[in-house]
Short mmCIF file of C-alpha atoms in Angstrom, two decimals:
data_model
loop_
_atom_site.label_atom_id
_atom_site.label_comp_id
_atom_site.label_asym_id
_atom_site.label_seq_id
_atom_site.Cartn_x
_atom_site.Cartn_y
_atom_site.Cartn_z
CA GLY Z 151 165.57 125.14 104.79
CA LEU Z 152 163.50 122.22 103.61
CA ALA Z 153 165.25 119.51 101.65
CA HIS Z 154 164.34 119.29 97.97
CA PHE Z 155 163.02 115.89 96.94
CA LYS Z 156 162.14 114.59 93.51
CA THR Z 157 159.04 112.45 93.18
CA LEU Z 158 159.05 108.99 91.68
CA ALA Z 159 157.08 110.35 88.71
CA GLU Z 160 159.95 112.79 88.02
CA SER Z 161 162.75 110.35 88.77
CA ILE Z 162 161.66 107.32 86.78
CA LYS Z 163 162.75 109.09 83.58
CA THR Z 164 165.99 110.43 85.10
CA PRO Z 165 169.26 108.86 83.88
CA GLY Z 166 170.90 107.01 86.75
CA PHE Z 167 167.66 106.22 88.56
CA ARG Z 168 166.21 102.79 87.93
CA ILE Z 169 163.71 100.36 89.41
CA THR Z 170 163.99 96.72 88.38
CA GLU Z 171 162.73 93.34 89.40
CA GLN Z 172 164.67 92.35 92.52
CA LYS Z 173 168.33 91.78 91.81
CA GLN Z 174 169.44 88.65 93.59
CA PHE Z 175 173.09 89.80 93.82
CA GLY Z 176 174.33 86.32 92.89
CA ARG Z 177 172.55 84.50 95.72
CA SER Z 178 169.48 83.12 94.02
CA ASN Z 179 167.39 83.13 90.86
CA GLU Z 180 164.07 82.89 92.68
CA HIS Z 181 161.09 84.86 91.45
CA THR Z 182 160.35 87.62 93.94
CA TYR Z 183 156.97 89.24 93.60
CA ASN Z 184 156.95 91.51 96.64
CA LEU Z 185 160.37 93.14 96.32
CA LEU Z 186 161.84 95.43 93.67
CA THR Z 187 165.35 96.89 93.52
CA VAL Z 188 165.76 100.66 93.36
CA GLN Z 189 169.10 102.05 92.23
CA ASN Z 190 169.75 105.78 92.51
CA LYS Z 191 172.96 106.83 90.74
CA SER Z 192 171.52 110.33 90.20
CA GLN Z 193 172.33 113.35 92.35
CA ASP Z 194 168.70 113.59 93.46
CA THR Z 195 167.05 112.57 96.70
CA VAL Z 196 163.86 110.75 95.71
CA TYR Z 197 160.69 110.56 97.78
CA ILE Z 198 158.61 107.47 96.99
CA LEU Z 199 155.05 107.26 98.30
CA SER Z 200 153.18 104.24 99.49
CA GLY Z 201 150.68 103.81 96.66
CA ASP Z 202 152.94 104.93 93.78
CA VAL Z 203 152.26 102.58 90.85
CA VAL Z 204 155.10 101.64 88.48
CA THR Z 205 154.52 99.94 85.15
CA GLY Z 206 156.79 97.59 83.22
CA GLY Z 207 159.01 94.91 84.69
CA LYS Z 208 157.38 91.49 84.70
CA GLN Z 209 154.14 92.90 86.15
CA ASP Z 210 152.98 96.31 87.37
CA ARG Z 211 153.50 96.99 91.09
CA VAL Z 212 152.42 99.40 93.81
CA ILE Z 213 154.92 100.64 96.40
CA ALA Z 214 154.09 99.42 99.92
CA GLN Z 215 155.83 102.02 102.13
CA ASP Z 216 156.84 105.67 102.01
CA GLN Z 217 160.59 106.01 101.66
CA ILE Z 218 163.42 108.36 100.84
CA VAL Z 219 166.08 107.10 98.44
CA MET Z 220 169.35 108.96 98.81
CA PRO Z 221 171.78 109.51 95.91
CA GLY Z 222 174.28 106.69 95.40
CA THR Z 223 172.17 103.94 96.97
CA VAL Z 224 170.91 100.53 95.88
CA ARG Z 225 168.33 98.68 97.94
CA ASN Z 226 165.23 96.57 97.80
CA MET Z 227 161.76 97.93 98.53
CA ASP Z 228 158.48 96.25 99.42
CA VAL Z 229 155.76 96.22 96.77
CA PHE Z 230 152.49 94.52 95.88
CA CYS Z 231 151.39 93.31 92.47
CA VAL Z 232 148.62 95.28 90.76
CA GLU Z 233 148.57 93.11 87.62
CA GLN Z 234 147.69 89.44 88.01
CA GLY Z 235 147.88 88.05 84.50
CA ARG Z 236 151.48 88.72 83.43
CA TRP Z 237 154.97 87.58 84.40
CA SER Z 238 157.06 88.67 81.41
CA SER Z 239 158.36 91.86 79.87
CA ASN Z 240 155.89 93.69 77.65
CA ASP Z 241 157.35 97.17 78.05
CA SER Z 242 157.45 98.81 74.64
CA LEU Z 243 159.01 101.93 76.21
CA ALA Z 244 162.04 100.00 77.50
CA GLY Z 245 165.14 99.47 75.38
CA PRO Z 246 166.71 96.00 75.03
CA SER Z 247 169.00 96.41 78.07
CA GLN Z 248 166.09 97.64 80.22
CA GLN Z 249 163.93 94.72 79.05
CA LYS Z 250 166.70 92.28 79.96
CA LEU Z 251 166.80 93.77 83.48
CA TYR Z 252 163.00 93.93 83.62
CA ALA Z 253 163.25 97.62 84.39
CA PHE Z 254 160.19 99.70 85.18
CA SER Z 255 160.05 102.59 82.74
CA GLY Z 256 156.58 103.89 83.49
CA TYR Z 257 154.90 105.69 86.33
CA TYR Z 258 151.12 105.44 86.40
CA SER Z 259 149.91 107.43 89.40
CA VAL Z 260 149.24 107.09 93.08
CA ALA Z 261 146.78 104.24 93.61
CA SER Z 262 143.23 104.95 94.73
CA PRO Z 263 142.40 105.16 98.44
CA LYS Z 264 140.80 101.69 98.27
CA VAL Z 265 144.04 100.09 97.03
CA ARG Z 266 146.20 102.04 99.51
CA GLN Z 267 143.90 100.96 102.36
CA ALA Z 268 144.28 97.30 101.31
CA ILE Z 269 148.07 97.71 101.46
CA GLN Z 270 148.07 99.37 104.86
CA ARG Z 271 145.24 97.48 106.54
CA THR Z 272 146.39 93.90 106.11
CA GLY Z 273 149.38 93.75 103.80
CA SER Z 274 147.60 90.94 101.96
CA GLN Z 275 148.28 90.46 98.24
CA GLN Z 276 144.80 88.94 97.88
CA GLU Z 277 143.20 92.07 99.36
CA VAL Z 278 145.26 94.31 97.08
CA TRP Z 279 144.11 92.31 94.03
CA ALA Z 280 140.51 92.49 95.25
CA ALA Z 281 140.80 96.28 95.65
CA VAL Z 282 142.34 96.61 92.17
CA ALA Z 283 139.50 94.52 90.71
CA SER Z 284 136.89 96.61 92.53
CA VAL Z 285 138.33 99.93 91.32
CA THR Z 286 138.91 98.86 87.72
CA GLU Z 287 135.47 97.22 87.46
CA ALA Z 288 133.74 100.30 88.90
CA ASN Z 289 135.48 102.42 86.26
CA GLY Z 290 134.90 100.10 83.28
CA ALA Z 291 138.63 99.39 82.93
CA SER Z 292 139.06 95.73 82.11
CA SER Z 293 142.25 94.24 80.66
CA LYS Z 294 143.64 90.80 79.85
CA THR Z 295 146.12 91.03 82.72
CA SER Z 296 143.79 92.71 85.26
CA THR Z 297 146.18 95.64 85.64
CA TYR Z 298 145.36 98.71 87.70
CA ALA Z 299 146.91 100.83 84.92
CA ALA Z 300 143.97 99.82 82.66
CA LEU Z 301 142.26 102.84 84.24
CA GLU Z 302 144.26 104.89 81.73
CA THR Z 303 142.45 103.23 78.83
CA ALA Z 304 138.94 103.46 80.27
CA LYS Z 305 137.92 106.23 77.86
CA ASP Z 306 134.73 107.55 79.48
CA GLN Z 307 136.18 107.65 82.97
CA LYS Z 308 139.49 109.08 81.71
CA ASN Z 309 137.70 111.85 79.80
CA ARG Z 310 135.66 112.80 82.90
CA ARG Z 311 138.76 112.73 85.10
CA ASP Z 312 140.81 114.82 82.66
CA ALA Z 313 138.03 117.42 82.35
CA TYR Z 314 137.84 117.63 86.15
CA LEU Z 315 141.61 118.10 86.44
CA ARG Z 316 141.61 120.76 83.67
CA PHE Z 317 138.97 122.70 85.61
CA PHE Z 318 141.31 122.99 88.62
CA ASP Z 319 144.54 123.42 86.64
CA GLY Z 320 146.26 126.63 87.79
CA LYS Z 321 143.36 127.80 89.97
CA LEU Z 322 145.41 127.76 93.19
CA ASP Z 323 148.69 129.09 91.74
CA GLN Z 324 147.94 132.69 92.72
CA GLU Z 325 146.72 131.89 96.24
CA PRO Z 326 149.68 132.39 98.63
CA GLN Z 327 147.64 131.39 101.69
CA VAL Z 328 146.98 127.88 100.36
CA VAL Z 329 149.41 125.34 101.83
CA GLY Z 330 147.55 122.14 100.96
CA MET Z 331 144.18 120.68 100.22
CA VAL Z 332 141.79 118.01 101.35
CA ALA Z 333 139.91 115.81 98.89
CA VAL Z 334 136.42 114.78 100.00
CA CYS Z 335 133.55 112.89 98.47
CA GLY Z 336 130.27 113.34 100.29
CA ASP Z 337 131.15 113.06 103.96
CA GLN Z 338 134.32 111.00 103.45
CA ILE Z 339 137.86 112.38 103.33
CA LEU Z 340 139.69 110.76 100.40
CA GLY Z 341 143.10 112.33 100.86
#
């Protein structure tokens, strides 16, 4: 049978699963922007997608590569910043111990195709920031820290998106022949 994986969105609230700013394991106190530490003390196998956006820590990040995190593992993972104007904890959802570790307590979503393409095409932080700026500007989602997650507070766009998602909610549940879907806009495949 197929293995059962939990998504990052499910796991980030699971006790025993934690993503933090990179732990230096006693070697260094350097700031590391492009690595986070994932610790999985849960019994779950977690599938993390390239493009998953986590919020919290010292700045919001987007995961760079697809990966499977087995139970009982601790390792670093490659990320890119999707929030330029912050390097401190501002996570009101995190408790004091999580804030001290700069843990990521929020999951935003999978980044837009434009941001994912910037990650995969060049691996350039500057291109990722440019893609984040392009997407947030196009959706009227400005913020003091230029975070991708500001899309959640862009009221008009969020209301249109939520109405669109409500329209499709449950529509495919009773269709046993459906095994997946393709998202298109005009003549372009989005995902």
